[in-house]
XYZ file of C-alpha atoms in Angstrom:
757
model
C -3.297 -111.396 83.611
C -1.108 -111.913 86.712
C 2.639 -111.531 86.259
C 3.206 -114.939 87.880
C 0.960 -116.603 85.313
C 2.819 -114.856 82.499
C 6.124 -115.974 83.988
C 4.975 -119.577 84.371
C 3.867 -119.630 80.759
C 7.149 -118.123 79.578
C 9.129 -120.593 81.677
C 7.267 -123.500 80.094
C 7.841 -122.175 76.572
C 11.524 -121.476 77.218
C 11.937 -125.009 78.606
C 10.068 -126.345 75.599
C 12.373 -124.470 73.217
C 15.455 -125.817 75.002
C 14.070 -129.338 74.762
C 13.390 -128.914 71.062
C 16.853 -127.427 70.474
C 18.679 -130.280 72.224
C 20.424 -132.771 69.943
C 18.094 -135.756 69.826
C 15.971 -137.821 67.482
C 12.307 -137.063 66.839
C 10.856 -139.696 69.173
C 13.144 -138.710 72.012
C 12.082 -135.085 71.605
C 8.405 -136.022 71.781
C 8.983 -138.114 74.930
C 10.812 -135.241 76.625
C 8.051 -132.801 75.677
C 5.276 -134.883 77.226
C 7.271 -135.206 80.457
C 8.029 -131.485 80.502
C 4.382 -130.480 79.990
C 3.083 -132.914 82.605
C 5.610 -131.671 85.176
C 5.076 -127.983 84.391
C 1.277 -128.176 84.574
C 1.153 -130.614 87.498
C -0.895 -133.297 85.707
C -0.468 -137.063 85.669
C -0.856 -137.498 81.906
C 0.323 -135.663 78.795
C -0.090 -137.340 75.403
C 0.602 -136.326 71.813
C -1.464 -137.806 68.977
C -0.361 -137.098 65.407
C -1.919 -137.851 62.037
C -0.585 -140.916 60.251
C -2.818 -140.143 57.273
C -5.774 -137.857 56.630
C -8.167 -140.018 58.626
C -6.003 -141.756 61.253
C -4.520 -140.457 64.506
C -1.773 -142.326 66.323
C -0.577 -142.066 69.929
C 3.033 -140.977 69.321
C 4.230 -140.069 72.824
C 2.858 -140.114 76.381
C 3.724 -139.415 79.979
C 1.381 -141.270 82.306
C -0.352 -143.726 79.982
C 0.914 -147.236 79.216
C 4.169 -146.785 77.279
C 3.473 -149.939 75.258
C 0.456 -148.214 73.702
C 2.733 -145.712 71.892
C 2.516 -146.274 68.099
C -0.026 -149.043 68.762
C -3.114 -147.028 69.668
C -4.835 -145.526 66.639
C -8.235 -143.985 66.006
C -10.207 -142.472 63.179
C -11.053 -138.787 62.990
C -14.243 -138.275 64.996
C -13.664 -141.438 67.063
C -13.296 -140.975 70.825
C -12.666 -137.630 72.516
C -9.306 -137.234 70.770
C -10.902 -137.903 67.390
C -13.654 -135.384 68.162
C -11.062 -132.690 68.896
C -9.297 -133.493 65.614
C -12.534 -133.357 63.632
C -13.931 -130.151 65.128
C -10.633 -128.321 65.557
C -11.877 -127.112 68.958
C -10.864 -128.094 72.524
C -12.742 -130.537 74.771
C -12.498 -129.816 78.526
C -14.369 -132.247 80.794
C -14.283 -133.300 84.453
C -15.481 -136.833 83.710
C -14.043 -138.185 80.477
C -15.484 -141.741 80.662
C -19.017 -140.313 80.928
C -18.547 -137.721 78.191
C -20.332 -138.316 74.891
C -18.030 -139.956 72.363
C -15.564 -141.422 74.875
C -13.898 -144.565 73.558
C -12.412 -147.094 75.972
C -8.925 -148.219 74.960
C -7.765 -150.835 77.470
C -4.173 -150.845 76.213
C -3.623 -147.242 77.369
C -4.904 -147.523 80.936
C -6.496 -144.095 80.708
C -9.843 -145.103 82.238
C -8.568 -144.169 85.727
C -8.089 -140.534 84.730
C -11.246 -138.447 85.056
C -10.262 -134.990 83.881
C -9.513 -134.496 80.177
C -8.350 -131.495 78.189
C -7.607 -131.977 74.502
C -6.608 -129.219 72.063
C -5.834 -129.435 68.329
C -2.260 -129.159 67.119
C -2.850 -127.052 64.056
C -1.246 -124.398 61.924
C -3.365 -122.049 59.850
C -6.191 -124.499 59.476
C -3.935 -127.490 58.802
C -4.635 -130.110 61.478
C -1.525 -132.004 62.558
C -2.728 -133.808 65.673
C -4.072 -133.442 69.218
C -2.365 -132.557 72.525
C -4.011 -134.021 75.636
C -3.528 -133.577 79.397
C -5.385 -135.666 81.998
C -5.590 -136.026 85.773
C -7.149 -138.482 88.223
C -9.090 -135.885 90.189
C -12.324 -134.762 88.567
C -11.848 -131.084 87.820
C -12.329 -128.693 84.936
C -9.099 -127.180 83.706
C -9.008 -123.392 84.113
C -9.073 -120.827 81.336
C -5.410 -120.070 82.018
C -4.501 -123.756 81.743
C -6.485 -124.031 78.503
C -4.726 -120.969 77.119
C -1.327 -122.321 78.125
C -1.875 -125.724 76.524
C -3.151 -124.071 73.302
C 0.018 -121.989 73.114
C 2.142 -125.109 73.614
C 0.151 -126.916 70.902
C 0.806 -124.070 68.517
C 4.544 -124.205 69.176
C 4.438 -127.959 68.567
C 2.708 -127.281 65.236
C 5.397 -124.793 64.247
C 8.185 -127.195 65.198
C 6.440 -130.027 63.341
C 6.441 -127.740 60.291
C 10.191 -127.319 60.716
C 10.768 -131.077 60.990
C 11.660 -131.187 64.693
C 10.205 -134.685 65.151
C 11.941 -136.432 62.281
C 14.606 -139.106 62.674
C 15.157 -142.692 63.650
C 12.118 -144.002 65.504
C 10.343 -140.735 64.748
C 6.661 -140.268 65.218
C 6.263 -138.964 61.722
C 8.210 -138.138 58.579
C 8.987 -134.535 57.774
C 6.253 -132.298 56.440
C 6.963 -130.893 52.974
C 9.277 -133.821 52.259
C 6.844 -136.674 51.744
C 5.445 -137.514 48.307
C 1.904 -136.201 47.889
C -0.734 -136.623 45.209
C -3.532 -134.135 44.540
C -6.588 -134.608 42.354
C -8.056 -131.507 40.784
C -10.056 -130.483 37.727
C -8.665 -130.174 34.202
C -8.275 -126.500 33.251
C -5.964 -127.019 30.259
C -4.811 -130.371 28.963
C -1.151 -131.307 28.688
C 1.643 -132.754 30.817
C 4.540 -130.968 32.469
C 7.457 -131.739 34.765
C 9.213 -129.018 36.701
C 9.739 -127.291 40.026
C 7.302 -125.395 42.209
C 7.237 -121.609 42.106
C 4.820 -120.239 44.700
C 2.906 -117.147 43.615
C 2.657 -116.159 47.299
C 5.331 -118.022 49.300
C 4.102 -119.223 52.683
C 5.610 -117.512 55.715
C 7.550 -119.934 57.918
C 7.909 -118.946 61.589
C 11.332 -120.158 62.697
C 11.298 -118.572 66.174
C 7.966 -119.364 67.868
C 9.296 -118.723 71.397
C 10.388 -115.234 72.462
C 13.889 -114.573 73.761
C 12.827 -111.235 75.237
C 9.113 -110.342 75.447
C 9.884 -106.615 75.571
C 11.835 -106.827 72.322
C 8.998 -108.822 70.720
C 6.417 -106.257 71.847
C 8.487 -103.501 70.235
C 8.813 -105.508 66.997
C 5.068 -106.097 66.922
C 4.233 -102.455 67.608
C 6.553 -101.227 64.872
C 5.281 -103.799 62.372
C 1.626 -102.968 63.091
C 2.388 -99.263 62.684
C 4.015 -99.962 59.309
C 1.002 -102.066 58.316
C -1.418 -99.286 59.298
C 0.526 -96.747 57.251
C 0.456 -99.025 54.197
C -3.288 -99.580 54.529
C -3.858 -95.826 54.945
C -1.796 -95.192 51.796
C -3.811 -97.767 49.855
C -7.056 -96.194 51.035
C -5.906 -92.642 50.284
C -4.853 -93.620 46.754
C -8.129 -95.455 46.179
C -10.164 -92.439 47.404
C -8.387 -90.146 44.935
C -8.955 -92.420 41.943
C -12.257 -93.933 43.094
C -15.270 -94.067 40.836
C -18.840 -94.834 41.913
C -18.472 -98.455 40.797
C -15.398 -98.885 43.051
C -17.599 -98.998 46.140
C -16.840 -102.664 46.860
C -13.070 -102.107 46.693
C -13.400 -99.162 49.103
C -15.392 -101.318 51.529
C -12.626 -103.936 51.531
C -9.970 -101.301 52.251
C -12.120 -99.780 54.994
C -12.423 -103.255 56.548
C -8.636 -103.582 56.322
C -8.183 -100.308 58.174
C -10.737 -101.298 60.799
C -8.913 -104.566 61.510
C -5.475 -102.925 61.401
C -6.623 -100.477 64.073
C -8.494 -103.070 66.153
C -7.539 -102.686 69.817
C -8.837 -106.177 70.598
C -6.636 -107.770 67.923
C -3.599 -105.882 69.196
C -4.361 -106.680 72.841
C -4.655 -110.414 72.181
C -1.322 -110.476 70.356
C 0.331 -108.536 73.186
C -1.021 -111.070 75.679
C 0.339 -113.912 73.545
C 3.777 -112.322 73.614
C 3.537 -111.858 77.391
C 2.870 -115.590 77.632
C 6.151 -116.285 75.838
C 5.410 -116.293 72.108
C 7.444 -114.384 69.540
C 5.759 -111.574 67.610
C 5.380 -113.807 64.528
C 3.891 -116.665 66.554
C 1.462 -114.275 68.251
C 0.229 -113.020 64.881
C -0.125 -116.563 63.590
C -1.982 -117.714 66.694
C -4.632 -115.076 66.151
C -4.677 -115.868 62.442
C -5.302 -119.547 63.168
C -8.143 -118.602 65.501
C -9.672 -116.421 62.757
C -9.415 -119.278 60.249
C -11.061 -121.658 62.701
C -13.929 -119.178 63.150
C -14.113 -118.691 59.373
C -14.964 -122.350 58.833
C -17.758 -122.207 61.415
C -19.470 -118.976 60.293
C -22.420 -119.544 57.929
C -22.926 -115.869 57.062
C -21.049 -115.075 53.815
C -20.468 -111.418 54.778
C -18.847 -112.345 58.091
C -16.788 -115.037 56.361
C -15.523 -112.419 53.930
C -14.570 -110.097 56.802
C -12.660 -112.914 58.505
C -10.927 -113.494 55.182
C -9.885 -109.816 55.245
C -8.365 -110.366 58.695
C -6.562 -113.452 57.403
C -5.079 -111.457 54.530
C -4.090 -108.651 56.887
C -2.314 -111.164 59.138
C -0.328 -112.412 56.128
C 0.762 -108.856 55.366
C 1.839 -108.367 58.987
C 3.775 -111.644 59.001
C 5.636 -110.626 55.851
C 6.632 -107.345 57.471
C 7.873 -109.142 60.606
C 9.776 -111.905 58.815
C 10.839 -110.208 55.605
C 9.407 -113.199 53.737
C 7.182 -112.953 50.696
C 7.241 -110.163 48.137
C 10.767 -109.351 46.996
C 12.598 -112.113 48.849
C 15.432 -112.365 46.357
C 14.560 -115.948 45.539
C 15.171 -116.951 41.938
C 12.567 -118.752 39.892
C 13.636 -122.391 39.492
C 14.325 -124.135 36.224
C 11.155 -125.327 34.460
C 8.857 -123.416 36.850
C 5.372 -124.690 37.619
C 3.290 -121.958 39.210
C 1.371 -122.891 42.365
C -1.171 -120.442 43.777
C -4.421 -120.282 45.685
C -5.810 -118.258 42.799
C -4.462 -115.756 40.284
C -5.803 -113.065 37.997
C -5.306 -113.064 34.218
C -3.024 -110.011 34.258
C -0.715 -111.551 36.858
C -0.611 -114.798 34.890
C 0.272 -113.010 31.670
C 3.200 -111.335 33.451
C 4.696 -114.802 33.973
C 4.126 -115.529 30.276
C 5.133 -118.665 28.417
C 8.090 -119.273 30.712
C 5.851 -121.405 32.910
C 5.717 -125.151 32.295
C 2.446 -125.629 34.175
C -0.046 -123.967 36.535
C -1.731 -125.420 39.633
C -4.473 -123.557 41.503
C -6.150 -124.453 44.798
C -9.252 -122.600 43.662
C -10.267 -121.383 40.214
C -12.591 -123.051 37.739
C -12.397 -124.590 34.295
C -13.867 -121.392 32.816
C -12.035 -118.844 35.003
C -9.956 -115.987 33.636
C -6.796 -117.886 34.536
C -8.009 -120.929 32.601
C -8.735 -118.771 29.558
C -5.208 -117.336 29.623
C -3.637 -120.757 30.310
C -5.423 -122.180 27.279
C -4.296 -119.214 25.188
C -0.693 -119.824 26.309
C -1.089 -123.628 25.875
C 0.150 -124.208 29.444
C -1.172 -127.287 31.309
C -3.487 -126.160 34.116
C -5.126 -128.002 37.004
C -7.637 -126.156 39.229
C -9.363 -127.075 42.510
C -6.190 -128.894 43.602
C -6.827 -129.304 47.338
C -4.320 -127.679 49.689
C -1.292 -127.777 47.417
C -0.306 -124.150 48.083
C 0.014 -125.094 51.760
C 1.906 -128.335 51.152
C 4.314 -127.242 48.393
C 7.572 -125.355 48.865
C 9.544 -123.389 46.290
C 11.746 -125.712 44.259
C 9.799 -128.903 45.005
C 9.801 -131.421 42.153
C 6.286 -131.672 40.690
C 4.517 -133.465 37.836
C 1.342 -132.035 36.306
C -0.969 -134.387 34.413
C -3.411 -132.017 32.755
C -5.087 -134.895 30.929
C -6.463 -136.331 34.177
C -6.205 -133.387 36.615
C -3.567 -135.174 38.737
C -0.545 -133.603 40.454
C 2.378 -135.561 41.891
C 4.342 -133.451 44.380
C 7.799 -134.711 45.330
C 7.056 -137.914 43.373
C 8.727 -141.265 43.912
C 11.056 -142.645 41.237
C 8.492 -145.130 39.932
C 5.985 -142.317 39.333
C 8.645 -140.164 37.671
C 9.643 -143.002 35.345
C 6.087 -143.733 34.258
C 5.332 -140.034 33.777
C 8.428 -139.448 31.653
C 7.588 -142.481 29.518
C 4.156 -140.997 28.919
C 5.618 -137.600 27.992
C 8.099 -139.258 25.633
C 5.286 -141.104 23.865
C 3.322 -137.872 23.509
C 6.403 -136.075 22.153
C 6.878 -138.870 19.607
C 3.262 -138.550 18.545
C 3.633 -134.775 18.140
C 6.622 -135.371 15.880
C 4.469 -137.648 13.742
C 1.691 -135.070 13.652
C 4.176 -132.381 12.635
C 4.894 -134.288 9.418
C 1.206 -133.885 8.520
C 1.287 -130.110 8.975
C 1.076 -129.217 5.299
C -1.230 -132.066 4.290
C -5.028 -131.683 4.082
C -7.428 -133.371 6.475
C -8.950 -135.656 3.850
C -10.507 -139.019 4.665
C -9.894 -142.175 2.634
C -13.225 -141.552 0.908
C -12.192 -138.069 -0.229
C -14.196 -136.176 2.409
C -12.264 -133.051 3.465
C -12.638 -130.981 6.618
C -10.947 -127.626 7.250
C -9.164 -127.404 10.610
C -8.816 -123.998 12.236
C -7.364 -122.902 15.565
C -8.680 -120.884 18.492
C -6.675 -117.899 19.717
C -6.893 -114.916 22.027
C -3.418 -113.414 22.255
C -0.731 -112.244 19.854
C 1.417 -115.013 21.316
C -0.982 -117.568 19.801
C -0.412 -116.511 16.208
C 2.883 -118.373 15.545
C 0.847 -121.567 16.024
C -0.989 -120.765 12.781
C 2.034 -121.892 10.808
C 3.431 -124.432 13.261
C 0.167 -126.353 13.664
C -0.931 -126.331 10.049
C -4.184 -124.531 10.895
C -5.977 -123.045 7.897
C -6.992 -119.971 9.839
C -8.332 -118.771 13.190
C -11.889 -119.963 13.642
C -12.280 -118.079 16.928
C -10.274 -115.106 18.169
C -11.422 -114.276 21.718
C -11.282 -110.496 21.947
C -12.149 -110.348 25.654
C -8.602 -111.187 26.761
C -7.491 -107.673 25.798
C -10.168 -106.379 28.191
C -9.676 -108.899 31.008
C -5.956 -108.400 31.508
C -5.921 -104.629 32.103
C -7.191 -102.477 34.969
C -9.226 -100.082 32.818
C -11.069 -100.261 29.543
C -8.678 -100.219 26.543
C -8.699 -97.203 24.230
C -9.917 -97.589 20.670
C -6.451 -96.832 19.302
C -4.957 -99.614 21.431
C -7.504 -102.078 20.061
C -6.871 -100.962 16.474
C -3.163 -101.597 16.980
C -3.784 -105.037 18.531
C -6.226 -106.213 15.855
C -3.999 -104.903 13.061
C -0.990 -106.815 14.434
C -3.124 -109.967 14.658
C -4.132 -109.641 10.994
C -0.530 -108.961 9.997
C 0.635 -112.093 11.817
C -2.051 -114.184 10.079
C -0.459 -113.397 6.693
C -3.734 -113.428 4.816
C -5.317 -116.422 6.553
C -8.896 -115.916 7.701
C -9.441 -114.769 11.301
C -12.893 -114.773 12.870
C -13.075 -112.105 15.581
C -15.682 -112.848 18.250
C -16.934 -109.623 19.798
C -16.593 -109.063 23.515
C -17.934 -112.092 25.413
C -18.112 -110.883 29.006
C -20.372 -111.668 31.908
C -20.969 -115.106 33.431
C -17.486 -116.248 34.528
C -15.733 -113.384 32.687
C -16.210 -110.183 34.706
C -13.996 -107.274 33.737
C -11.837 -105.873 36.582
C -13.425 -102.438 36.060
C -16.946 -103.778 35.576
C -19.361 -103.685 38.489
C -20.132 -107.398 39.094
C -23.773 -108.379 39.199
C -25.143 -110.615 41.908
C -26.918 -113.059 39.614
C -28.142 -116.435 40.913
C -27.046 -118.139 37.675
C -24.631 -115.893 35.735
C -24.163 -118.432 32.901
C -27.811 -117.764 32.051
C -27.633 -114.078 32.907
C -26.571 -110.729 31.526
C -23.631 -111.612 29.315
C -22.069 -111.445 25.834
C -24.416 -109.967 23.189
C -26.948 -109.016 25.873
C -24.397 -106.671 27.458
C -23.304 -105.373 24.047
C -26.839 -104.454 22.977
C -27.891 -103.011 26.347
C -24.668 -100.994 26.733
C -23.686 -100.397 23.091
C -20.858 -97.899 23.682
C -18.115 -100.488 24.189
C -19.346 -102.713 21.352
C -19.432 -99.780 18.918
C -15.875 -98.857 19.908
C -14.748 -102.439 19.356
C -16.465 -102.656 15.967
C -14.838 -99.368 14.912
C -11.446 -100.758 15.952
C -11.968 -103.932 13.919
C -13.044 -101.980 10.831
C -10.027 -99.649 11.042
C -7.623 -102.526 11.711
C -8.833 -104.353 8.587
C -7.964 -101.333 6.387
C -8.472 -102.974 2.999
C -8.270 -106.565 4.221
C -11.104 -109.040 4.681
C -12.918 -108.845 8.033
C -14.901 -111.630 9.719
C -16.891 -110.690 12.828
C -18.919 -113.099 14.943
C -21.464 -112.159 17.606
C -21.641 -114.496 20.652
C -24.522 -115.991 22.621
C -27.334 -115.197 20.206
C -30.582 -116.507 21.702
C -33.125 -115.012 19.289
C -33.122 -113.695 15.752
C -33.617 -110.022 16.671
C -30.408 -109.999 18.728
C -28.392 -110.972 15.672
C -30.276 -108.553 13.422
C -29.640 -105.640 15.821
C -25.954 -106.507 16.219
C -25.542 -106.904 12.454
C -27.186 -103.536 11.822
C -24.878 -101.943 14.394
C -21.831 -103.241 12.516
C -23.198 -102.093 9.146
C -23.931 -98.665 10.643
C -20.358 -98.380 11.906
C -19.030 -99.323 8.457
C -21.156 -96.561 6.926
C -19.922 -94.128 9.588
C -16.298 -95.014 8.838
C -16.970 -94.528 5.107
C -18.313 -91.030 5.746
C -15.264 -90.223 7.855
C -13.078 -91.163 4.919
C -11.405 -94.140 6.604
C -10.268 -97.101 4.553
C -12.878 -99.854 4.699
C -12.413 -103.639 4.749
C -12.233 -105.287 1.329
C -15.000 -107.671 2.355
C -17.005 -108.170 5.562
C -18.485 -111.426 6.849
C -20.979 -111.189 9.717
C -21.609 -114.411 11.608
C -23.280 -115.718 14.744
C -22.313 -118.198 17.421
C -25.003 -120.781 17.916
C -24.763 -121.569 21.626
C -28.388 -121.811 22.725
C -30.829 -124.570 21.717
C -33.387 -121.879 20.836
C -31.435 -120.937 17.698
C -31.511 -124.476 16.321
C -35.217 -123.824 15.708
C -34.904 -120.166 14.667
C -36.738 -118.897 11.551
C -35.144 -119.684 8.207
C -34.381 -115.965 7.819
C -31.790 -116.185 10.608
C -29.775 -118.793 8.729
C -30.092 -116.744 5.534
C -29.067 -113.515 7.252
C -25.877 -114.960 8.761
C -22.848 -115.088 6.473
C -21.608 -117.991 8.599
C -22.538 -119.802 11.788
C -20.246 -121.330 14.391
C -21.556 -123.821 16.932
C -20.271 -122.855 20.388
C -20.066 -126.409 21.625
C -19.167 -125.735 25.257
C -22.184 -123.564 26.009
C -24.565 -125.419 23.694
C -23.827 -128.683 25.455
C -24.257 -127.279 28.965
C -27.615 -125.731 28.071
C -28.785 -128.782 26.141
C -28.076 -131.083 29.095
C -28.858 -128.485 31.790
C -25.422 -129.346 33.228
C -23.145 -126.540 34.444
C -19.757 -127.024 32.785
C -18.023 -125.655 35.897
C -19.653 -128.285 38.104
C -17.419 -131.350 38.242
C -20.296 -133.524 39.464
C -22.302 -133.068 36.296
C -20.070 -131.690 33.540
C -18.686 -135.127 32.626
C -21.968 -136.913 33.172
C -23.272 -136.374 29.649
C -21.530 -137.655 26.532
C -21.022 -135.488 23.442
C -21.729 -138.610 21.354
C -25.110 -139.077 23.023
C -27.686 -139.771 20.304
C -29.812 -136.783 21.368
C -26.936 -134.322 21.091
C -25.814 -135.725 17.729
C -29.382 -135.366 16.472
C -29.229 -131.694 17.498
C -25.923 -131.194 15.677
C -27.283 -132.872 12.560
C -30.344 -130.606 12.647
C -28.049 -127.551 12.617
C -26.020 -129.028 9.739
C -29.194 -129.562 7.684
C -30.612 -126.106 8.375
C -27.366 -124.435 7.285
C -27.122 -126.673 4.215
C -30.659 -125.718 3.140
C -29.640 -122.075 2.674
C -25.939 -122.615 1.909
C -24.622 -120.954 5.065
C -21.097 -122.100 6.011
C -20.997 -123.880 9.376
C -18.203 -124.640 11.810
C -17.903 -126.239 15.245
C -15.849 -124.454 17.901
C -15.169 -125.862 21.361
C -13.257 -128.447 23.346
C -14.995 -131.349 21.608
C -13.777 -130.185 18.195
C -10.241 -130.977 19.336
C -11.009 -134.520 20.477
C -10.237 -136.850 17.551
C -13.177 -139.249 17.941
C -15.705 -136.446 18.417
C -14.169 -134.496 15.508
C -14.438 -137.548 13.236
C -18.102 -137.984 14.167
C -18.880 -134.302 13.508
C -17.216 -134.660 10.109
C -19.308 -137.758 9.393
C -22.472 -135.793 10.246
C -21.601 -133.139 7.656
C -19.448 -130.580 9.517
C -16.727 -129.295 7.199
C -15.032 -126.734 9.475
C -13.706 -127.365 12.978
C -11.878 -124.931 15.264
C -9.750 -126.124 18.196
C -6.629 -125.430 20.237
C -3.492 -125.665 18.047
C -2.137 -128.784 19.763
C -5.274 -130.724 18.771
C -4.978 -130.138 15.030
C -2.346 -132.857 14.514
C -4.237 -135.646 16.336
C -7.548 -134.744 14.643
C -5.984 -134.571 11.183
C -4.179 -137.856 11.770
C -7.419 -139.699 12.528
C -9.423 -138.125 9.680
C -6.765 -139.198 7.163
C -6.889 -142.807 8.416
C -10.622 -143.464 8.087
C -13.403 -143.653 5.521
C -15.731 -140.891 6.761
C -18.735 -142.218 4.808
C -18.377 -145.648 6.397
C -18.113 -143.983 9.830
C -21.417 -142.226 9.064
C -23.042 -145.594 8.368
C -21.675 -146.877 11.698
C -23.167 -143.862 13.513
C -26.552 -144.357 11.829
C -26.618 -148.042 12.810
C -25.699 -147.154 16.398
C -28.483 -144.565 16.559
C -31.036 -147.095 15.360
C -29.960 -149.623 18.007
C -31.624 -147.644 20.779
C -28.396 -147.154 22.714
C -27.954 -143.865 24.561
C -24.547 -143.083 23.017
C -22.881 -144.091 19.772
C -19.431 -144.026 21.384
C -19.019 -147.785 22.042
C -19.922 -148.686 18.447
C -17.754 -145.906 17.019
C -14.737 -146.916 19.115
C -15.135 -150.545 18.010
C -15.468 -149.481 14.369
C -12.362 -147.295 14.576
C -10.296 -150.083 16.121
C -11.264 -152.331 13.204
C -11.019 -149.872 10.328
C -8.457 -147.123 10.782
C -5.219 -147.626 8.931
C -1.842 -147.239 10.596
C -0.033 -143.904 10.553
C 2.629 -145.203 8.192
C -0.001 -146.147 5.580
C -1.244 -142.579 5.045
């Protein structure tokens, strides 16, 4: 690149910085910028269009077009050449704008006399903020150098927009990260929380986009890249020493990191950006933005993943240059609500119960993070748009885990309504607390035992606080998911023994390791299965690779040490799977007896019924099982062929659908025929109306999250369960698809008030 071109670019950026630094309001700054760009590039028109909302662009400043069109001319994304640039995120450079496909004539601007058009997106790391346009009368295509220069200017405008440079009286827009924003996600864990944002990975803010001295910036970049390369080499060297054959994928990622860190092309482009006038940070971010733009256009998943590696590497480099991220010295705010793109279960456990809520841009309702959040009883919303980009540390935020809604920097009216709702819920919980020691007995004398689900030691205090009669499901996989290597048998013995101690004699049902599908161990080689929910998981893994399951069974037997032991095998799909698992447990008990270890006082061996196939299993299966627990979440998704992680279908099918209730009743009858105790475990067990209906159909044991026990018990104690059964039977005979409408009407007519029970 010629030195004169570099100098011209630097001069423009320096002038731009001086204009932005001058004391003036936002609109005045924008007007000065358009004049400066038009003069510097020798064009008749320079215009800045900014987003008013997600779909609408507004002409906010112009040099050369009709001044009266400012703040009057608006267009939708995709409309006109400007809208096309905004939609695609790529420049349009044409010699004859009026004849170019998509051109929209706007008479109020007077732009029809200008032939040449160059429009580039104003964007920062994939976040589109607007469009910068230059135009001239003479038909000509703008050169590559001119395109490069205008892209650099657009990037600086994006950075300054981020910093609120265009805010003030008569401003084109209000400040980013200051406006109220609402996000709609998916419910990961129910509950409501108010607090302040704590970013798991704080965003890097570039405060100096224009270089004071290019030579100094080149030195800073060189030193930072060298530090980055050393860190990547250290990571790779450590991984090579400790690597196992199954760590191949991790090694490939680190090798890709090293390849990008040593890329001469990447370095050369950043050096050229600095020569044009950008700071080292801005040069890194410019290339990062370009990589993100390419990422969205690449269909090949492997290439997308490699571009993601480059994106992550750029973040590391930016943190080195700015000192932001990592140990920044920032203190966690009061009532922290964690905001992250995604997070692993181990990292989430490190935060512990100090969090008021969790918001993830990615994740799923059955992810590891969701499992831990449910275990910690922390409200969680997943798939929450671009909140990690929009939120800043300390921002006021409301999390509505009941509806998957997040209010960031909420207005007073929203805050008032939200606090009223939380106060009502707190009042209800107080009422439920008074029922803690009372049985869940209906007005007709029908009693149902309410148990809680657990997965961590931290859950056990809820046994007493909630009034649960025991733990109907203890998820043992959390001890495997939250560590980097497989736990030792002694560690598991210690954990299970402490769990039994904390239960103080109450029954705990330990579900053996339920991995696979959405729960892949960090040290387990993931399988590329087209449908993992129907793949190699749970008991299938345990029987095919029995070493881990035997170790876990040994740990449970030793932890019991004279106490009662209840073990449940998950995801049984045919009778032989349960028989083989049962025989494995009995063999381990015999082995422990021969070794002279103290055996459990009594052993119950049960099965989770999660597949429709087992509803119609031979009678011997129901006789063989000491107890059966319906795994409602999986059973429902397989019964309806509706993936419970797919928001489009998971709420489409009602639990109180006549077909599903018929299935539940069939299970109740088959267990009753042979006297096998039956329970229902899953989200639906903790929903009062569903729980009441299950009780009416003959279920006498329900297991749910601790917070649901009070509401379920409250409803059961206010109704005549036998009369509810008659209502359900009438609704089923009516031919309606679901009994819910009739049940809701019956409940509104027949349940007694809280104070009457």
